[in-house]
Coordinates of C-alpha atoms and ligand atoms in Angstrom, one line a residue:
M911 CA 0.0 0.0 0.0
K912 CA 2.8 2.4 0.9
K913 CA 4.3 2.0 -2.5
I914 CA 1.2 2.9 -4.4
L915 CA 0.4 5.9 -2.2
K916 CA 4.0 7.1 -2.2
K917 CA 4.2 6.9 -6.0
F918 CA 1.2 9.1 -6.3
Y919 CA 1.6 11.6 -3.4
K920 CA 5.4 12.1 -3.6
N921 CA 6.0 15.8 -4.4
K922 CA 2.3 16.5 -4.9
S923 CA 1.2 19.9 -3.5
V924 CA -1.6 19.2 -1.0
L925 CA -3.6 21.6 1.1
I926 CA -5.2 20.4 4.3
T927 CA -7.6 22.7 6.1
G928 CA -8.0 21.9 9.8
V929 CA -4.4 20.7 9.8
T930 CA -3.8 21.6 13.4
G931 CA -6.7 19.4 14.5
F932 CA -6.7 15.8 15.5
K933 CA -7.5 14.2 12.1
G934 CA -5.6 16.9 10.3
T935 CA -2.4 16.2 12.3
W936 CA -2.5 12.5 11.5
L937 CA -3.3 13.1 7.8
C938 CA -0.4 15.7 7.6
S939 CA 2.0 13.2 9.3
W940 CA 1.0 10.5 6.8
L941 CA 1.3 12.8 3.8
L942 CA 4.7 14.0 4.9
E943 CA 5.7 10.3 5.2
L944 CA 4.6 9.8 1.6
G945 CA 6.7 12.7 0.4
A946 CA 4.0 15.3 -0.3
N947 CA 4.4 19.0 0.0
V948 CA 1.9 20.0 2.6
V949 CA 0.3 23.5 3.0
G950 CA -2.0 23.8 6.0
V951 CA -4.8 26.0 7.3
G952 CA -5.5 26.0 11.0
Y953 CA -7.2 28.3 13.4
N954 CA -7.2 29.0 17.1
P955 CA -4.6 26.4 18.0
N956 CA -3.5 25.5 21.5
P957 CA 0.2 24.8 21.4
N958 CA 0.4 23.4 24.9
K959 CA -1.9 20.5 24.3
N960 CA -2.0 20.2 20.6
L961 CA -0.5 17.1 18.9
F962 CA 0.3 19.1 15.8
Y963 CA 2.8 21.2 17.7
K964 CA 4.1 18.3 19.7
L965 CA 5.1 16.7 16.4
N966 CA 6.7 19.9 15.3
L967 CA 4.6 19.9 12.2
N968 CA 4.5 23.7 12.2
R969 CA 8.2 23.5 11.1
K970 CA 7.6 20.9 8.5
I971 CA 4.8 22.4 6.5
K972 CA 3.7 25.8 5.4
L973 CA 1.2 26.6 8.1
N974 CA -1.3 29.4 7.8
L975 CA -3.5 30.5 10.7
F976 CA -6.7 32.2 9.5
D977 CA -10.4 31.7 9.6
I978 CA -11.6 29.4 6.8
R979 CA -14.6 31.7 6.5
N980 CA -12.3 34.4 5.1
F981 CA -12.6 33.8 1.4
S982 CA -10.0 36.3 0.2
K983 CA -7.3 34.8 2.5
L984 CA -8.1 31.3 1.3
Q985 CA -8.0 32.4 -2.4
K986 CA -4.7 34.2 -1.9
L987 CA -3.1 31.2 -0.2
V988 CA -4.4 28.8 -3.0
K989 CA -3.1 31.1 -5.7
K990 CA 0.3 31.3 -4.1
T991 CA 0.8 27.6 -3.2
K992 CA -1.2 26.0 -6.1
P993 CA -2.3 22.7 -4.5
S994 CA -3.6 20.0 -6.8
I995 CA -5.4 18.2 -4.0
I996 CA -7.4 19.7 -1.0
F997 CA -8.5 17.8 2.1
H998 CA -11.1 20.0 3.8
L999 CA -11.3 19.1 7.5
A1000 CA -11.6 22.5 9.2
A1001 CA -14.8 22.6 11.2
Q1002 CA -16.4 23.1 14.6
P1003 CA -16.7 19.4 15.1
L1004 CA -18.4 18.9 18.5
I1005 CA -22.1 18.3 19.1
Y1006 CA -22.2 19.7 22.6
E1007 CA -20.4 22.9 21.4
S1008 CA -22.9 23.2 18.6
Y1009 CA -25.7 23.6 21.1
K1010 CA -23.8 26.4 22.8
K1011 CA -22.8 28.1 19.5
P1012 CA -25.2 27.1 16.8
L1013 CA -24.6 30.2 14.7
E1014 CA -20.9 29.7 14.7
T1015 CA -21.2 26.0 14.0
F1016 CA -23.4 26.5 11.0
D1017 CA -21.3 29.3 9.8
I1018 CA -17.9 27.6 10.0
N1019 CA -19.1 24.2 8.7
S1020 CA -21.2 25.5 5.8
R1021 CA -19.2 28.6 4.8
G1022 CA -15.9 26.8 5.1
T1023 CA -17.1 24.1 2.7
L1024 CA -18.5 26.8 0.4
N1025 CA -15.2 28.7 0.3
V1026 CA -13.3 25.6 -0.5
L1027 CA -15.6 24.7 -3.3
E1028 CA -15.5 28.3 -4.7
V1029 CA -11.7 28.4 -4.7
T1030 CA -11.8 25.1 -6.5
R1031 CA -14.2 26.5 -9.1
L1032 CA -11.9 29.4 -9.7
N1033 CA -8.6 27.6 -9.9
N1034 CA -8.2 24.9 -12.5
F1035 CA -4.9 23.5 -11.0
I1036 CA -7.0 22.0 -8.2
K1037 CA -7.8 18.5 -9.4
S1038 CA -9.1 16.5 -6.4
V1039 CA -11.1 17.7 -3.4
I1040 CA -12.2 15.7 -0.3
L1041 CA -14.7 17.4 1.9
V1042 CA -14.9 15.7 5.3
T1043 CA -18.4 15.7 6.7
S1044 CA -19.7 13.1 9.1
D1045 CA -21.8 9.9 9.6
K1046 CA -24.1 12.3 11.5
C1047 CA -25.2 14.0 8.2
Y1048 CA -28.0 11.4 7.8
E1049 CA -31.6 11.6 8.9
N1050 CA -32.2 8.9 11.5
N1051 CA -34.2 6.1 9.8
F1052 CA -34.0 3.7 12.8
S1053 CA -32.9 1.0 10.4
T1054 CA -30.3 -1.5 11.4
R1055 CA -28.9 -2.0 7.9
G1056 CA -26.7 1.1 8.2
F1057 CA -26.9 4.4 6.3
R1058 CA -26.2 4.1 2.6
E1059 CA -24.7 7.1 0.7
N1060 CA -28.0 7.8 -1.0
D1061 CA -30.1 7.8 2.2
R1062 CA -31.8 11.1 3.2
L1063 CA -29.7 13.8 4.8
G1064 CA -30.9 15.2 8.1
G1065 CA -29.4 16.0 11.5
V1066 CA -31.3 17.1 14.5
D1067 CA -28.6 18.9 16.4
P1068 CA -26.8 21.9 14.9
Y1069 CA -23.6 20.1 14.3
S1070 CA -25.2 17.2 12.4
A1071 CA -27.4 19.6 10.4
S1072 CA -24.4 21.8 9.5
K1073 CA -22.7 18.7 8.1
A1074 CA -25.8 17.8 6.1
S1075 CA -25.8 21.4 4.9
A1076 CA -22.1 21.0 3.8
E1077 CA -23.2 17.9 1.9
I1078 CA -26.0 19.8 0.1
I1079 CA -23.6 22.6 -0.8
A1080 CA -21.1 20.1 -2.2
K1081 CA -23.7 18.4 -4.3
A1082 CA -25.0 21.7 -5.7
Y1083 CA -21.5 22.7 -6.7
K1084 CA -20.8 19.4 -8.3
E1085 CA -24.0 19.4 -10.3
S1086 CA -23.7 23.0 -11.3
F1087 CA -20.0 23.5 -12.0
F1088 CA -18.1 20.3 -12.2
K1089 CA -20.4 17.8 -13.7
N1090 CA -19.6 18.1 -17.4
K1091 CA -15.9 19.0 -16.9
S1092 CA -14.5 15.7 -16.0
V1093 CA -11.2 17.3 -14.9
R1094 CA -11.8 17.7 -11.2
G1095 CA -12.9 15.1 -8.6
I1096 CA -15.1 16.4 -5.8
S1097 CA -16.2 14.0 -3.1
T1098 CA -17.5 14.1 0.5
G1099 CA -16.2 11.6 3.0
R1100 CA -18.5 10.4 5.8
A1101 CA -16.9 8.8 8.7
G1102 CA -17.8 8.0 12.3
N1103 CA -16.1 8.7 15.6
V1104 CA -12.4 8.2 15.4
I1105 CA -9.9 7.2 18.0
G1106 CA -6.2 7.4 18.1
G1107 CA -3.2 8.7 20.0
G1108 CA -2.7 12.4 20.8
D1109 CA -6.3 13.5 20.9
W1110 CA -6.8 15.9 23.8
S1111 CA -10.2 17.3 22.8
P1112 CA -12.7 17.8 25.6
K1113 CA -15.7 15.6 26.0
R1114 CA -14.4 12.9 23.7
L1115 CA -14.3 9.3 25.0
I1116 CA -10.6 8.4 24.6
P1117 CA -9.0 11.7 25.7
D1118 CA -11.4 11.9 28.7
S1119 CA -10.6 8.3 29.7
I1120 CA -6.8 8.7 29.4
R1121 CA -7.0 11.9 31.4
C1122 CA -8.8 10.0 34.2
L1123 CA -6.3 7.1 34.0
V1124 CA -3.3 9.4 34.1
Q1125 CA -4.8 11.1 37.2
G1126 CA -5.8 7.8 38.8
K1127 CA -9.5 8.8 38.7
P1128 CA -12.5 6.6 37.7
I1129 CA -13.9 7.0 34.2
F1130 CA -17.4 8.4 34.2
L1131 CA -19.7 7.5 31.2
R1132 CA -22.6 9.6 29.9
N1133 CA -24.2 7.0 27.6
P1134 CA -22.7 3.6 28.3
S1135 CA -25.0 1.7 26.0
F1136 CA -24.7 4.0 23.0
N1137 CA -23.2 2.1 20.0
R1138 CA -20.8 4.0 17.9
P1139 CA -18.9 2.9 14.8
W1140 CA -15.5 3.6 16.5
Q1141 CA -12.6 3.3 14.3
L1142 CA -8.9 4.1 14.3
V1143 CA -8.2 7.5 12.9
L1144 CA -6.1 6.0 10.2
E1145 CA -9.0 4.0 8.7
P1146 CA -11.0 7.0 7.3
L1147 CA -7.8 8.8 6.5
K1148 CA -6.8 5.8 4.3
G1149 CA -10.2 6.2 2.6
Y1150 CA -9.6 9.9 2.0
L1151 CA -6.1 9.2 0.6
I1152 CA -7.3 6.5 -1.7
L1153 CA -10.3 8.5 -2.9
A1154 CA -8.3 11.7 -3.5
M1155 CA -5.8 9.6 -5.6
K1156 CA -8.5 7.7 -7.6
Q1157 CA -10.6 10.7 -8.4
F1158 CA -7.5 12.7 -9.3
K1159 CA -7.0 10.1 -12.1
N1160 CA -10.6 9.4 -12.9
P1161 CA -12.9 12.2 -11.6
K1162 CA -16.0 11.1 -13.4
K1163 CA -15.9 7.6 -11.9
Y1164 CA -15.1 8.4 -8.3
S1165 CA -16.6 11.8 -7.5
G1166 CA -19.5 11.4 -5.1
A1167 CA -20.4 10.6 -1.5
W1168 CA -18.5 7.9 0.4
N1169 CA -19.0 6.2 3.7
F1170 CA -15.8 5.2 5.6
G1171 CA -17.2 3.3 8.6
T1172 CA -16.5 0.0 10.3
E1173 CA -17.5 -3.5 9.5
K1174 CA -20.8 -4.4 11.0
N1175 CA -19.5 -6.6 13.7
S1176 CA -17.3 -3.9 15.1
I1177 CA -20.0 -1.4 16.1
T1178 CA -19.4 -1.3 19.9
S1179 CA -20.9 0.3 23.0
V1180 CA -19.2 3.1 24.8
K1181 CA -18.9 0.8 27.9
K1182 CA -17.1 -1.9 26.0
I1183 CA -14.6 0.6 24.6
V1184 CA -13.8 1.8 28.1
E1185 CA -13.4 -1.8 29.3
Y1186 CA -10.8 -2.3 26.5
I1187 CA -9.0 0.9 27.4
I1188 CA -8.7 -0.2 31.0
R1189 CA -7.5 -3.6 30.0
F1190 CA -4.8 -2.3 27.7
W1191 CA -3.8 0.5 30.1
G1192 CA -3.4 -2.1 32.8
S1193 CA -5.5 -0.5 35.5
G1194 CA -8.5 1.8 36.2
N1195 CA -12.3 1.6 36.8
L1196 CA -15.4 3.0 35.3
K1197 CA -18.6 4.6 36.7
I1198 CA -21.9 5.4 35.0
N1199 CA -23.1 9.1 35.0
K1200 CA -26.9 9.0 34.7
K1201 CA -27.4 12.7 33.8
R1202 CA -28.0 13.1 30.0
K1203 CA -27.9 16.7 28.8
F1204 CA -28.2 16.7 25.0
Y1205 CA -29.8 14.8 22.3
E1206 CA -27.3 12.5 20.6
Q1207 CA -28.4 10.0 18.0
E1208 CA -28.1 6.4 19.0
N1209 CA -27.1 3.3 17.1
L1210 CA -25.3 5.0 14.2
Q1211 CA -24.1 2.7 11.6
L1212 CA -22.6 3.3 8.2
N1213 CA -23.0 0.9 5.3
I1214 CA -19.5 0.6 3.7
E1215 CA -20.3 -1.7 0.8
K1216 CA -19.9 1.0 -1.9
S1217 CA -16.4 2.0 -0.6
K1218 CA -15.4 -1.6 -0.4
K1219 CA -16.6 -2.5 -3.8
V1220 CA -15.7 0.6 -5.9
L1221 CA -12.7 2.1 -4.1
K1222 CA -11.3 -1.3 -2.8
W1223 CA -11.1 0.4 0.6
K1224 CA -11.8 -1.6 3.8
P1225 CA -11.0 -1.2 7.4
T1226 CA -7.8 -2.9 8.5
Y1227 CA -8.3 -3.4 12.2
N1228 CA -11.2 -4.5 14.4
I1229 CA -12.3 -2.4 17.3
K1230 CA -10.2 -4.2 19.9
K1231 CA -7.0 -3.8 17.9
S1232 CA -7.9 -0.1 17.3
V1233 CA -8.3 0.6 21.0
Q1234 CA -5.1 -1.3 21.7
I1235 CA -3.1 0.8 19.2
T1236 CA -4.6 4.0 20.6
V1237 CA -3.8 3.1 24.2
E1238 CA -0.3 2.0 23.2
W1239 CA 0.3 5.5 21.8
Y1240 CA -0.4 7.1 25.1
L1241 CA 1.6 4.4 27.0
E1242 CA 4.6 4.9 24.7
V1243 CA 4.5 8.7 25.1
F1244 CA 3.5 9.1 28.7
I1245 CA 4.9 6.0 30.5
N1246 CA 7.8 5.0 28.2
K1247 CA 8.7 8.6 27.4
K1248 CA 9.1 8.0 23.6
K1249 CA 9.0 10.9 21.2
P1250 CA 5.4 11.5 20.0
L1251 CA 6.6 12.0 16.4
N1252 CA 8.4 8.6 16.4
V1253 CA 5.4 6.8 17.9
T1254 CA 3.0 8.4 15.4
V1255 CA 5.2 7.7 12.3
N1256 CA 5.7 4.1 13.5
Q1257 CA 2.0 3.6 13.9
I1258 CA 1.4 5.0 10.4
N1259 CA 4.0 2.7 8.8
N1260 CA 2.7 -0.4 10.7
Y1261 CA -0.8 0.5 9.5
M1262 CA 0.3 0.8 5.9
H1263 CA 2.2 -2.5 6.2
D1264 CA -0.9 -4.2 7.7
S1265 CA -3.2 -2.7 5.1
K1266 CA -1.4 -4.4 2.3
Ligands
NAD2584 N1 -13.1 13.3 15.4 C1 -14.2 12.6 15.0 O1 -14.5 11.6 15.6 C2 -14.9 13.0 13.7 C3 -16.0 12.2 13.3 C4 -16.7 12.5 12.1 C5 -16.3 13.6 11.4 N2 -15.3 14.4 11.9 C6 -14.9 15.6 11.0 O2 -13.5 15.5 10.8 C7 -13.0 16.8 10.7 C8 -11.8 17.0 11.6 O3 -12.2 16.7 13.0 P1 -11.2 16.7 14.2 O4 -11.7 15.6 15.1 O5 -9.8 16.6 13.7 O6 -11.5 18.1 14.8 P2 -10.5 19.1 15.6 O7 -11.3 20.0 16.5 O8 -9.4 18.3 16.3 O9 -9.9 19.9 14.4 C9 -10.6 21.0 13.8 C10 -9.6 21.8 13.0 O10 -10.4 22.8 12.3 C11 -9.8 24.0 12.5 N3 -10.8 25.1 12.6 C12 -11.9 25.2 13.4 N4 -12.6 26.3 13.1 C13 -11.9 26.9 12.0 C14 -12.1 28.1 11.3 N5 -13.1 28.9 11.5 N6 -11.2 28.4 10.3 C15 -10.1 27.6 10.1 N7 -9.9 26.5 10.8 C16 -10.8 26.1 11.7 C17 -9.1 23.9 13.9 O11 -8.0 24.9 14.0 C18 -8.5 22.5 13.8 O12 -7.4 22.5 13.0 C19 -14.1 17.8 11.0 O13 -14.7 18.2 9.8 C20 -15.1 16.9 11.8 O14 -16.4 17.4 11.7 C21 -14.6 14.1 13.0

């Protein structure tokens, strides 16, 4: 797998928005490992806790800190750096935050997508664009077969609805401006909750759990029976990388909406995940917190048949292995005092090796 990706991405000019975020950092590390020239857009970073800065990526790429809603800055950057591929990840990505700041969430998530599409429309050197949305963009149909790409979009909370909006904007641009010019590939990638080393975001299961374990406190769970399509962060990123490569070469065939979820049998409850975390960490205990504050959709599942069949993408690890790798990252960095960059790059290379 490494050979194919390296052959394509080596010396390619790639723009990642949201590069300082959790997924952006892993994607950036991966692309640097493949020899790409990365330009990044981030905003409001926190250098003390942020993995991006811990890996010194700010010194390895051209980093630009501005608001993705600022069209003229984005346009100026794109004209200057001429990326042929864009991965758009910048977003307000938290459901609970979207209840506190609905206006900002809709604005960043929709306008950000709109701006990326507009710079793509105006600049012919951009050949392949991946817009990262979410599994939460679907309207809940209470079915157990998993959401398919052509299911109805919806979203009850502001975050989910903002991602559905981003999907609609992307489709309108594709239909209106890119349909008959089969020179640019434009796709949306829908993935579920990711886990992996180096995430310190508040109110996310793994970082919250690790924080408790490091401090010797019990892990409190909000919704222990919720099932989530947990996956290692590298799984959807592999999907984005394969998709960007394939639609670069054949935009007509590959442009569209794509689910990058887990195999059916790896949909797992929050409680089970924490039990795995404690097992791989070697100690700790969990408690159930009965207060439930916000609406969050239950039993989310993605149907990944299209990605498997057409893109030849599939998840590499099951959920147990994914939690193990995640916990190992924190153990290596915090207990064994290894350099976060080495641990991260090793995990990426092992993953490419195991993905075949
Ligand atoms: N983490 C998950 O489990 C998950 C699941 C499904 C979808 N996603 C999507 O993946 C993408 C990345 O998520 P993440 O977990 O890495 O989030 P994150 O919060 O770690 O990173 C978000 C990034 O977006 C940037 N950003 C935020 N507002 C911005 C603005 N106004 N202008 C420019 N940059 C801005 C931040 O600086 C950061 O670099 C998001 O689009 C998110 O909705 C994440």
